Amino acid sequence: MNALRGLGKIAQQSLRRNVCTTLACRSTYESDGKTSVTILNKEADAGLMINSYSQFGFRLNNDMVVIGPMAIFSRTVLSWNVESHEDINDESLSLFCAIEPKIDVLVVGIGDHTITPSFSKKIIDFMKRYRINVEVLGTEQACSTFNFLNAENRVVAAALIPPITMRVNEDDLMQKQIAISRTFEVSDK
């Protein structure tokens, strides 16, 4: 249990450090009614992938950290204005119906909550009206599914909510221990 607390403190410190240095996406409101968005990844051939996630948010393959729920597309990421899976409704999903080119698949990651048939049906029925296929999954599986479909150059989007709890296995603890021990190594250079 102490190892988990220690891992949690390290993750929080790392998150604070990375948030301060890598947050580049911002949306500003100007008095003339215009909204501007900074595009995160301007490389034409490199799509966005999700490298990792935590209770706080997500780390992308360009080392960007997104705090909280996000809407991610092949080359763009936006903050998604939901607090939990209970806030997913027609209004919060309408973003995915309005974009061009139209997406083939929407992957919805609802954190670590149990997926009920009635909840999935509500989302599927709404997206069916716009002829968009939907997968409703836990966030861990949703991240993997998004990465896989994006790597296949499918027109895919994901709506992801960070999980409340994290599963930590022995490999995670060992990797963190190795990383910590390397910080104290002295180079002969």
XYZ file of N, CA, C and O in Angstrom:
756
model
N 0.823 -1.188 0.000
C 0.000 0.000 0.000
C 0.868 1.253 0.000
O 0.552 2.220 -0.658
N 1.989 1.213 0.769
C 2.902 2.352 0.777
C 3.511 2.573 -0.592
O 3.761 3.706 -0.989
N 3.747 1.475 -1.319
C 4.292 1.598 -2.671
C 3.306 2.318 -3.579
O 3.688 3.132 -4.414
N 2.015 2.042 -3.401
C 0.991 2.711 -4.218
C 0.918 4.197 -3.890
O 0.780 5.029 -4.780
N 0.997 4.539 -2.589
C 0.995 5.951 -2.203
C 2.209 6.663 -2.788
O 2.100 7.770 -3.293
N 3.367 6.016 -2.707
C 4.589 6.599 -3.257
C 4.472 6.793 -4.756
O 4.875 7.820 -5.303
N 3.903 5.791 -5.445
C 3.700 5.887 -6.885
C 2.725 7.014 -7.210
O 2.917 7.764 -8.158
N 1.698 7.182 -6.390
C 0.726 8.257 -6.582
C 1.368 9.628 -6.436
O 1.102 10.542 -7.207
N 2.245 9.795 -5.405
C 2.930 11.072 -5.212
C 3.850 11.381 -6.379
O 3.910 12.507 -6.852
N 4.568 10.367 -6.859
C 5.462 10.563 -8.008
C 4.655 10.965 -9.233
O 5.031 11.866 -9.972
N 3.516 10.312 -9.436
C 2.665 10.631 -10.593
C 2.152 12.061 -10.498
O 2.125 12.786 -11.492
N 1.724 12.495 -9.295
C 1.229 13.859 -9.136
C 2.322 14.885 -9.396
O 2.108 15.884 -10.062
N 3.553 14.627 -8.876
C 4.656 15.557 -9.105
C 4.997 15.624 -10.583
O 5.217 16.697 -11.134
N 5.024 14.463 -11.236
C 5.314 14.414 -12.666
C 4.245 15.141 -13.455
O 4.534 15.884 -14.387
N 2.989 14.955 -13.063
C 1.882 15.610 -13.755
C 2.004 17.122 -13.621
O 1.876 17.847 -14.599
N 2.268 17.611 -12.408
C 2.409 19.051 -12.208
C 3.533 19.610 -13.077
O 3.383 20.637 -13.710
N 4.673 18.913 -13.121
C 5.811 19.359 -13.912
C 5.466 19.366 -15.398
O 5.743 20.315 -16.101
N 4.796 18.311 -15.868
C 4.470 18.213 -17.284
C 3.373 19.185 -17.684
O 3.373 19.692 -18.798
N 2.434 19.449 -16.795
C 1.364 20.393 -17.111
C 1.959 21.768 -17.332
O 1.598 22.474 -18.264
N 2.904 22.134 -16.503
C 3.507 23.457 -16.619
C 4.328 23.596 -17.892
O 4.458 24.682 -18.430
N 4.899 22.503 -18.387
C 5.803 22.609 -19.521
C 5.211 22.193 -20.853
O 5.723 22.580 -21.880
N 4.135 21.404 -20.862
C 3.697 20.875 -22.152
C 2.289 21.258 -22.564
O 1.869 20.890 -23.638
N 1.543 21.989 -21.760
C 0.201 22.351 -22.198
C 0.287 23.445 -23.250
O 0.701 24.550 -22.977
N -0.084 23.112 -24.467
C 0.002 24.070 -25.557
C -1.356 24.362 -26.158
O -1.497 25.266 -26.943
N -2.352 23.587 -25.823
C -3.680 23.795 -26.389
C -4.435 24.774 -25.516
O -4.541 24.593 -24.326
N -4.934 25.803 -26.124
C -5.740 26.725 -25.345
C -6.811 27.305 -26.250
O -6.652 27.410 -27.451
N -7.871 27.652 -25.664
C -8.961 28.281 -26.379
C -9.203 29.623 -25.720
O -9.257 29.714 -24.506
N -9.291 30.689 -26.499
C -9.468 32.006 -25.910
C -10.719 32.648 -26.459
O -11.080 32.453 -27.607
N -11.352 33.422 -25.623
C -12.539 34.149 -26.051
C -12.164 35.611 -26.179
O -11.631 36.221 -25.253
N -12.435 36.166 -27.335
C -12.146 37.564 -27.579
C -13.463 38.319 -27.644
O -14.510 37.762 -27.926
N -13.418 39.609 -27.437
C -14.636 40.401 -27.329
C -15.482 40.428 -28.595
O -16.665 40.689 -28.531
N -14.901 40.195 -29.773
C -15.682 40.244 -31.003
C -16.446 38.946 -31.272
O -17.035 38.777 -32.331
N -16.450 38.015 -30.309
C -17.243 36.790 -30.450
C -16.522 35.657 -31.141
O -17.117 34.633 -31.429
N -15.246 35.816 -31.425
C -14.492 34.771 -32.121
C -13.790 33.875 -31.105
O -13.351 34.322 -30.057
N -13.684 32.609 -31.446
C -12.948 31.656 -30.635
C -11.776 31.164 -31.447
O -11.926 30.832 -32.623
N -10.605 31.093 -30.838
C -9.452 30.570 -31.565
C -8.933 29.341 -30.832
O -9.026 29.251 -29.611
N -8.424 28.400 -31.594
C -7.904 27.157 -31.043
C -6.503 26.965 -31.581
O -6.252 27.158 -32.771
N -5.579 26.582 -30.722
C -4.235 26.260 -31.155
C -4.189 24.782 -31.492
O -4.540 23.944 -30.659
N -3.776 24.449 -32.704
C -3.682 23.052 -33.132
C -2.434 22.438 -32.515
O -1.357 23.024 -32.540
N -2.595 21.248 -31.955
C -1.516 20.635 -31.201
C -0.450 19.996 -32.068
O 0.725 20.139 -31.833
N -0.859 19.254 -33.054
C 0.089 18.464 -33.834
C 0.009 18.900 -35.285
O -0.944 18.600 -35.979
N 1.028 19.601 -35.766
C 0.992 20.137 -37.120
C 1.695 19.241 -38.132
O 1.762 19.576 -39.296
N 2.241 18.129 -37.696
C 2.897 17.212 -38.624
C 1.834 16.479 -39.426
O 0.948 15.851 -38.884
N 1.953 16.535 -40.743
C 0.914 15.988 -41.616
C 0.823 14.466 -41.558
O -0.249 13.899 -41.658
N 1.941 13.789 -41.386
C 1.911 12.327 -41.462
C 1.865 11.630 -40.112
O 1.702 10.426 -40.049
N 2.002 12.361 -39.035
C 2.008 11.734 -37.712
C 0.702 12.028 -36.994
O 0.465 13.145 -36.559
N -0.148 11.030 -36.870
C -1.405 11.206 -36.157
C -1.188 11.118 -34.660
O -0.169 10.633 -34.181
N -2.153 11.594 -33.927
C -2.073 11.536 -32.469
C -2.386 10.133 -31.968
O -3.284 9.475 -32.492
N -1.662 9.707 -30.983
C -1.895 8.437 -30.303
C -1.865 8.699 -28.802
O -1.266 9.666 -28.344
N -2.501 7.824 -28.065
C -2.543 7.951 -26.610
C -1.467 7.034 -26.039
O -1.526 5.825 -26.212
N -0.475 7.633 -25.385
C 0.606 6.842 -24.794
C 0.230 6.292 -23.431
O 0.592 5.172 -23.093
N -0.449 7.097 -22.619
C -0.811 6.643 -21.278
C -1.960 7.485 -20.747
O -2.315 8.504 -21.327
N -2.520 7.021 -19.640
C -3.603 7.743 -18.997
C -3.485 7.565 -17.494
O -2.789 6.680 -17.005
N -4.144 8.447 -16.774
C -4.172 8.363 -15.311
C -5.513 8.912 -14.846
O -6.369 9.242 -15.672
N -5.661 9.074 -13.540
C -6.889 9.649 -13.007
C -7.024 11.118 -13.380
O -8.105 11.680 -13.321
N -5.924 11.735 -13.776
C -5.909 13.164 -14.065
C -6.128 13.482 -15.534
O -6.567 14.563 -15.872
N -5.765 12.557 -16.413
C -5.875 12.844 -17.836
C -5.071 11.872 -18.676
O -4.898 10.712 -18.310
N -4.538 12.389 -19.786
C -3.916 11.542 -20.803
C -2.601 12.152 -21.272
O -2.441 13.366 -21.303
N -1.655 11.293 -21.668
C -0.406 11.730 -22.292
C -0.425 11.201 -23.720
O -0.665 10.026 -23.959
N -0.158 12.106 -24.660
C -0.191 11.756 -26.068
C 1.213 11.469 -26.584
O 2.205 11.747 -25.904
N 1.296 10.955 -27.807
C 2.585 10.574 -28.374
C 3.487 11.762 -28.671
O 4.675 11.592 -28.903
N 2.985 12.971 -28.641
C 3.821 14.161 -28.824
C 4.204 14.778 -27.470
O 4.572 15.941 -27.403
N 4.070 13.988 -26.408
C 4.387 14.378 -25.027
C 3.460 15.451 -24.460
O 3.754 16.052 -23.442
N 2.354 15.691 -25.114
C 1.363 16.623 -24.587
C 0.560 15.925 -23.501
O 0.241 14.747 -23.612
N 0.214 16.666 -22.461
C -0.634 16.164 -21.393
C -1.982 16.857 -21.513
O -2.045 18.086 -21.608
N -3.046 16.084 -21.525
C -4.398 16.623 -21.563
C -5.027 16.294 -20.214
O -5.134 15.127 -19.841
N -5.454 17.311 -19.501
C -6.040 17.104 -18.180
C -7.546 16.967 -18.334
O -8.193 17.774 -18.991
N -8.086 15.924 -17.712
C -9.530 15.710 -17.723
C -10.009 15.018 -18.986
O -9.216 14.547 -19.796
N -11.311 14.953 -19.163
C -11.886 14.294 -20.339
C -11.464 14.993 -21.625
O -11.274 16.209 -21.656
N -11.320 14.199 -22.692
C -10.900 14.784 -23.959
C -11.644 14.173 -25.132
O -12.110 13.034 -25.075
N -11.727 14.955 -26.187
C -12.203 14.493 -27.490
C -10.972 14.496 -28.379
O -10.355 15.541 -28.578
N -10.592 13.332 -28.870
C -9.381 13.229 -29.664
C -9.729 12.718 -31.059
O -10.560 11.829 -31.221
N -9.106 13.327 -32.040
C -9.251 12.960 -33.443
C -7.867 12.584 -33.952
O -6.902 12.636 -33.207
N -7.752 12.234 -35.211
C -6.460 11.767 -35.709
C -5.369 12.828 -35.606
O -4.207 12.497 -35.417
N -5.705 14.104 -35.710
C -4.692 15.150 -35.654
C -5.050 16.319 -34.733
O -4.377 17.340 -34.744
N -6.103 16.178 -33.975
C -6.577 17.265 -33.112
C -7.085 16.695 -31.800
O -7.632 15.601 -31.767
N -6.905 17.459 -30.735
C -7.456 17.068 -29.441
C -8.114 18.295 -28.818
O -7.628 19.412 -28.945
N -9.261 18.067 -28.204
C -10.014 19.129 -27.549
C -10.417 18.674 -26.153
O -10.557 17.483 -25.899
N -10.626 19.631 -25.285
C -11.181 19.301 -23.980
C -12.648 18.955 -24.183
O -13.352 19.620 -24.939
N -13.117 17.886 -23.518
C -14.513 17.454 -23.653
C -15.224 17.836 -22.371
O -14.825 17.421 -21.279
N -16.277 18.607 -22.468
C -16.931 19.199 -21.312
C -17.927 18.237 -20.649
O -19.134 18.455 -20.689
N -17.413 17.167 -20.063
C -18.209 16.253 -19.247
C -17.418 15.976 -17.973
O -16.194 16.042 -17.972
N -18.118 15.684 -16.896
C -17.425 15.358 -15.648
C -17.397 13.864 -15.387
O -16.477 13.362 -14.763
N -18.439 13.173 -15.842
C -18.493 11.724 -15.645
C -19.333 11.121 -16.762
O -19.885 11.843 -17.598
N -19.458 9.808 -16.735
C -20.240 9.125 -17.775
C -21.711 9.541 -17.728
O -22.414 9.457 -18.725
N -22.173 10.019 -16.594
C -23.563 10.458 -16.465
C -23.856 11.720 -17.280
O -25.001 12.016 -17.587
N -22.807 12.470 -17.624
C -22.971 13.697 -18.404
C -22.964 13.448 -19.916
O -23.110 14.398 -20.688
N -22.773 12.207 -20.328
C -22.766 11.905 -21.763
C -24.214 11.873 -22.240
O -25.008 11.055 -21.796
N -24.522 12.788 -23.140
C -25.886 12.885 -23.659
C -25.822 13.380 -25.106
O -24.730 13.549 -25.664
N -26.971 13.641 -25.694
C -27.024 14.096 -27.084
C -26.215 15.374 -27.287
O -25.522 15.526 -28.288
N -26.283 16.286 -26.339
C -25.565 17.555 -26.462
C -24.047 17.357 -26.429
O -23.324 17.925 -27.242
N -23.568 16.536 -25.505
C -22.120 16.332 -25.405
C -21.575 15.510 -26.563
O -20.395 15.601 -26.883
N -22.425 14.715 -27.214
C -21.998 13.922 -28.369
C -22.161 14.664 -29.694
O -21.645 14.221 -30.721
N -22.873 15.791 -29.692
C -23.151 16.508 -30.938
C -21.888 17.004 -31.629
O -21.863 17.141 -32.855
N -20.827 17.256 -30.887
C -19.546 17.652 -31.474
C -19.093 16.649 -32.525
O -18.621 17.028 -33.601
N -19.249 15.371 -32.241
C -18.753 14.326 -33.129
C -19.608 14.166 -34.387
O -19.177 13.557 -35.354
N -20.797 14.723 -34.371
C -21.693 14.665 -35.529
C -21.504 15.857 -36.450
O -21.914 15.820 -37.607
N -20.903 16.926 -35.940
C -20.816 18.181 -36.678
C -19.516 18.360 -37.454
O -19.407 19.273 -38.257
N -18.543 17.518 -37.229
C -17.231 17.732 -37.854
C -17.183 17.153 -39.259
O -17.912 16.237 -39.606
N -16.291 17.705 -40.063
C -16.021 17.213 -41.410
C -14.535 16.954 -41.517
O -13.747 17.766 -41.044
N -14.060 15.906 -42.136
C -14.857 14.840 -42.719
C -15.559 14.032 -41.628
O -15.077 13.944 -40.496
N -16.686 13.471 -42.011
C -17.483 12.685 -41.064
C -16.668 11.493 -40.572
O -16.002 10.819 -41.360
N -16.735 11.241 -39.271
C -15.972 10.118 -38.717
C -16.680 8.801 -39.005
O -17.898 8.740 -39.114
N -15.873 7.740 -39.153
C -16.407 6.390 -39.357
C -16.813 5.761 -38.031
O -17.836 5.097 -37.934
N -15.945 5.957 -37.027
C -16.140 5.296 -35.738
C -15.873 6.286 -34.609
O -14.889 7.022 -34.639
N -16.761 6.278 -33.621
C -16.546 7.011 -32.383
C -16.321 5.986 -31.282
O -17.134 5.091 -31.083
N -15.196 6.130 -30.591
C -14.876 5.253 -29.470
C -15.121 6.058 -28.197
O -14.519 7.111 -28.000
N -16.019 5.569 -27.356
C -16.359 6.270 -26.118
C -15.765 5.485 -24.950
O -16.086 4.316 -24.758
N -14.897 6.130 -24.196
C -14.294 5.532 -23.004
C -14.901 6.160 -21.767
O -14.727 7.361 -21.539
N -15.600 5.378 -20.974
C -16.351 5.933 -19.836
C -15.630 5.738 -18.501
O -16.249 5.596 -17.465
N -14.323 5.750 -18.530
C -13.576 5.570 -17.288
C -13.595 4.119 -16.872
O -13.434 3.228 -17.684
N -13.806 3.877 -15.592
C -13.845 2.499 -15.096
C -15.230 2.127 -14.586
O -15.391 1.212 -13.796
N -16.243 2.827 -15.070
C -17.626 2.526 -14.693
C -18.131 1.313 -15.469
O -17.667 1.010 -16.561
N -19.116 0.644 -14.907
C -19.723 -0.507 -15.557
C -20.597 -0.042 -16.713
O -21.392 0.882 -16.576
N -20.421 -0.680 -17.840
C -21.193 -0.336 -19.030
C -22.481 -1.144 -19.002
O -22.454 -2.368 -19.041
N -23.604 -0.451 -18.949
C -24.898 -1.127 -18.943
C -25.484 -1.094 -20.354
O -25.198 -0.161 -21.117
N -26.291 -2.087 -20.715
C -26.906 -2.091 -22.045
C -27.754 -0.848 -22.323
O -27.736 -0.316 -23.434
N -28.464 -0.347 -21.323
C -29.305 0.839 -21.541
C -28.454 2.079 -21.806
O -28.805 2.923 -22.637
N -27.316 2.189 -21.120
C -26.411 3.322 -21.334
C -25.831 3.265 -22.750
O -25.830 4.270 -23.468
N -25.341 2.106 -23.149
C -24.775 1.940 -24.496
C -25.824 2.212 -25.562
O -25.538 2.861 -26.567
N -27.029 1.721 -25.349
C -28.100 1.882 -26.334
C -28.422 3.350 -26.563
O -28.644 3.774 -27.702
N -28.401 4.140 -25.489
C -28.674 5.574 -25.600
C -27.659 6.244 -26.538
O -28.023 7.013 -27.420
N -26.389 5.924 -26.367
C -25.332 6.502 -27.197
C -25.422 5.975 -28.625
O -25.350 6.739 -29.596
N -25.591 4.674 -28.767
C -25.652 4.051 -30.094
C -26.831 4.591 -30.891
O -26.694 4.904 -32.084
N -27.990 4.718 -30.262
C -29.179 5.234 -30.959
C -28.968 6.659 -31.459
O -29.357 7.003 -32.572
N -28.344 7.495 -30.635
C -28.095 8.875 -31.056
C -27.138 8.912 -32.246
O -27.388 9.599 -33.235
N -26.036 8.179 -32.169
C -25.032 8.211 -33.239
C -25.541 7.524 -34.510
O -25.115 7.869 -35.612
N -26.440 6.574 -34.361
C -27.008 5.878 -35.522
C -27.762 6.860 -36.424
O -27.766 6.713 -37.640
N -28.379 7.866 -35.830
C -29.090 8.890 -36.614
C -28.148 9.612 -37.580
O -28.570 10.111 -38.602
N -26.864 9.674 -37.218
C -25.862 10.354 -38.043
C -24.990 9.362 -38.813
O -23.987 9.743 -39.401
N -25.374 8.097 -38.764
C -24.656 7.007 -39.457
C -23.181 6.940 -39.045
O -22.290 6.826 -39.876
N -22.966 7.023 -37.740
C -21.622 6.893 -37.170
C -21.616 5.673 -36.267
O -22.462 5.541 -35.387
N -20.673 4.772 -36.500
C -20.531 3.583 -35.663
C -19.940 3.981 -34.316
O -19.122 4.898 -34.239
N -20.330 3.261 -33.268
C -19.896 3.593 -31.908
C -19.428 2.344 -31.186
O -20.022 1.276 -31.326
N -18.376 2.499 -30.400
C -17.917 1.483 -29.450
C -17.914 2.138 -28.078
O -17.254 3.158 -27.883
N -18.643 1.587 -27.130
C -18.655 2.095 -25.759
C -17.853 1.110 -24.915
O -18.220 -0.056 -24.794
N -16.739 1.604 -24.365
C -15.785 0.740 -23.663
C -15.287 1.436 -22.396
O -15.509 2.630 -22.203
N -14.559 0.675 -21.589
C -13.808 1.278 -20.498
C -12.670 2.086 -21.111
O -12.261 1.840 -22.255
N -12.132 3.040 -20.390
C -11.106 3.923 -20.947
C -9.868 3.169 -21.409
O -9.306 3.483 -22.458
N -9.436 2.167 -20.655
C -8.243 1.413 -21.056
C -8.432 0.790 -22.439
O -7.586 0.940 -23.317
N -9.541 0.112 -22.656
C -9.811 -0.516 -23.945
C -10.075 0.535 -25.022
O -9.707 0.348 -26.183
N -10.709 1.640 -24.654
C -11.007 2.697 -25.623
C -9.725 3.335 -26.157
O -9.624 3.622 -27.357
N -8.733 3.540 -25.294
C -7.454 4.101 -25.743
C -6.790 3.171 -26.750
O -6.312 3.614 -27.804
N -6.767 1.885 -26.442
C -6.161 0.903 -27.350
C -6.905 0.848 -28.681
O -6.294 0.808 -29.746
N -8.223 0.862 -28.619
C -9.037 0.800 -29.836
C -8.822 2.039 -30.691
O -8.664 1.943 -31.913
N -8.804 3.213 -30.068
C -8.545 4.440 -30.821
C -7.188 4.376 -31.508
O -7.066 4.687 -32.696
N -6.147 3.998 -30.761
C -4.797 3.922 -31.346
C -4.757 2.958 -32.520
O -4.159 3.251 -33.558
N -5.385 1.807 -32.379
C -5.391 0.801 -33.441
C -6.080 1.335 -34.692
O -5.548 1.250 -35.801
N -7.278 1.897 -34.533
C -8.024 2.407 -35.689
C -7.323 3.604 -36.321
O -7.297 3.748 -37.546
N -6.730 4.444 -35.520
C -6.006 5.602 -36.037
C -4.762 5.164 -36.809
O -4.430 5.738 -37.845
N -4.075 4.135 -36.320
C -2.899 3.611 -37.020
C -3.272 3.013 -38.381
O -2.460 2.995 -39.305
N -4.505 2.538 -38.506
C -4.994 2.007 -39.784
C -5.501 3.109 -40.705
O -6.073 2.831 -41.746
N -5.305 4.363 -40.320
C -5.745 5.537 -41.082
C -7.255 5.596 -41.264
O -7.750 6.096 -42.267
N -7.993 5.082 -40.296
C -9.452 5.217 -40.300
C -9.799 6.611 -39.815
O -9.043 7.244 -39.074
N -10.950 7.117 -40.215
C -11.420 8.408 -39.724
C -12.134 8.119 -38.405
O -13.290 7.718 -38.374
N -11.396 8.279 -37.320
C -11.853 7.859 -36.005
C -11.742 9.017 -35.019
O -10.902 9.905 -35.178
N -12.597 8.995 -34.023
C -12.523 9.946 -32.916
C -12.782 9.170 -31.632
O -13.373 8.088 -31.654
N -12.323 9.726 -30.532
C -12.577 9.101 -29.237
C -13.026 10.178 -28.254
O -12.519 11.298 -28.265
N -13.980 9.817 -27.434
C -14.459 10.648 -26.338
C -14.079 9.906 -25.061
O -14.626 8.847 -24.786
N -13.119 10.440 -24.327
C -12.517 9.681 -23.228
C -12.624 10.412 -21.894
O -12.326 11.605 -21.803
N -13.009 9.659 -20.885
C -13.061 10.148 -19.511
C -11.999 9.377 -18.732
O -11.957 8.144 -18.783
N -11.128 10.075 -18.000
C -10.120 9.360 -17.209
C -10.783 8.457 -16.160
O -11.834 8.810 -15.621
N -10.174 7.309 -15.867
C -10.741 6.435 -14.838
C -10.548 7.034 -13.448
O -9.670 7.862 -13.233
N -11.377 6.592 -12.515
C -11.260 7.059 -11.132
C -10.176 6.274 -10.398
O -9.414 6.818 -9.621
N -10.109 4.982 -10.658
C -9.094 4.144 -10.019
C -8.135 3.620 -11.075
O -8.487 3.507 -12.239
N -6.943 3.290 -10.647
C -5.923 2.766 -11.554
C -5.511 1.379 -11.098
O -5.395 1.129 -9.903
N -5.308 0.505 -12.052
C -4.771 -0.818 -11.749
C -3.255 -0.737 -11.847
O -2.720 -0.304 -12.856
N -2.599 -1.117 -10.793
C -1.143 -1.129 -10.787
C -0.705 -2.576 -10.645
O -1.144 -3.285 -9.742
N 0.148 -3.021 -11.565
C 0.641 -4.393 -11.475
C 2.130 -4.379 -11.132
O 2.756 -3.324 -11.031
N 2.700 -5.554 -10.959
C 4.103 -5.657 -10.563
C 5.033 -5.055 -11.604
O 6.054 -4.462 -11.264
N 4.699 -5.186 -12.879
C 5.532 -4.627 -13.931
C 5.577 -3.102 -13.828
O 6.638 -2.494 -14.002
N 4.438 -2.477 -13.540
C 4.403 -1.029 -13.371
C 5.317 -0.592 -12.227
O 6.068 0.371 -12.352
N 5.230 -1.302 -11.112
C 6.066 -0.961 -9.961
C 7.548 -1.155 -10.264
O 8.385 -0.336 -9.892
N 7.880 -2.239 -10.971
C 9.272 -2.503 -11.314
C 9.807 -1.426 -12.265
O 10.921 -0.919 -12.077
N 9.034 -1.047 -13.265
C 9.459 -0.011 -14.210
C 9.685 1.316 -13.495
O 10.642 2.038 -13.789
N 8.829 1.655 -12.549
C 8.986 2.899 -11.796
C 10.235 2.836 -10.929
O 10.983 3.796 -10.830
N 10.495 1.675 -10.319
C 11.692 1.494 -9.489
C 12.954 1.656 -10.339
O 13.916 2.291 -9.914
N 12.956 1.110 -11.539
C 14.104 1.234 -12.451
C 14.309 2.700 -12.826
O 15.430 3.209 -12.823
N 13.227 3.392 -13.140
C 13.325 4.798 -13.509
C 13.871 5.636 -12.356
O 14.700 6.527 -12.562
N 13.435 5.344 -11.145
C 13.915 6.083 -9.973
C 15.401 5.808 -9.755
O 16.181 6.725 -9.510
N 15.806 4.553 -9.885
C 17.221 4.219 -9.665
C 18.114 4.860 -10.722
O 19.254 5.222 -10.439
N 17.614 5.044 -11.934
C 18.416 5.667 -12.995
C 18.631 7.155 -12.745
O 19.600 7.729 -13.246
N 17.769 7.774 -11.995
C 17.940 9.199 -11.732
C 19.159 9.458 -10.842
O 19.691 10.552 -10.841
N 19.602 8.442 -10.106
C 20.749 8.609 -9.223
C 22.032 8.070 -9.815
O 23.072 8.094 -9.171
N 22.010 7.585 -11.067
C 23.208 7.093 -11.718
C 24.078 8.268 -12.132
O 23.591 9.330 -12.533
N 25.389 8.085 -12.035
C 26.334 9.115 -12.419
C 26.938 8.715 -13.753
O 27.408 7.595 -13.944
N 26.952 9.644 -14.666
C 27.495 9.379 -15.994
C 29.003 9.569 -15.989
O 29.534 10.435 -15.287
N 29.720 8.750 -16.758
C 31.183 8.844 -16.858
C 31.630 9.850 -17.913
O 32.812 9.980 -18.177
N 30.728 10.546 -18.536
C 31.054 11.453 -19.641
C 31.757 12.683 -19.181
O 31.648 13.312 -18.270
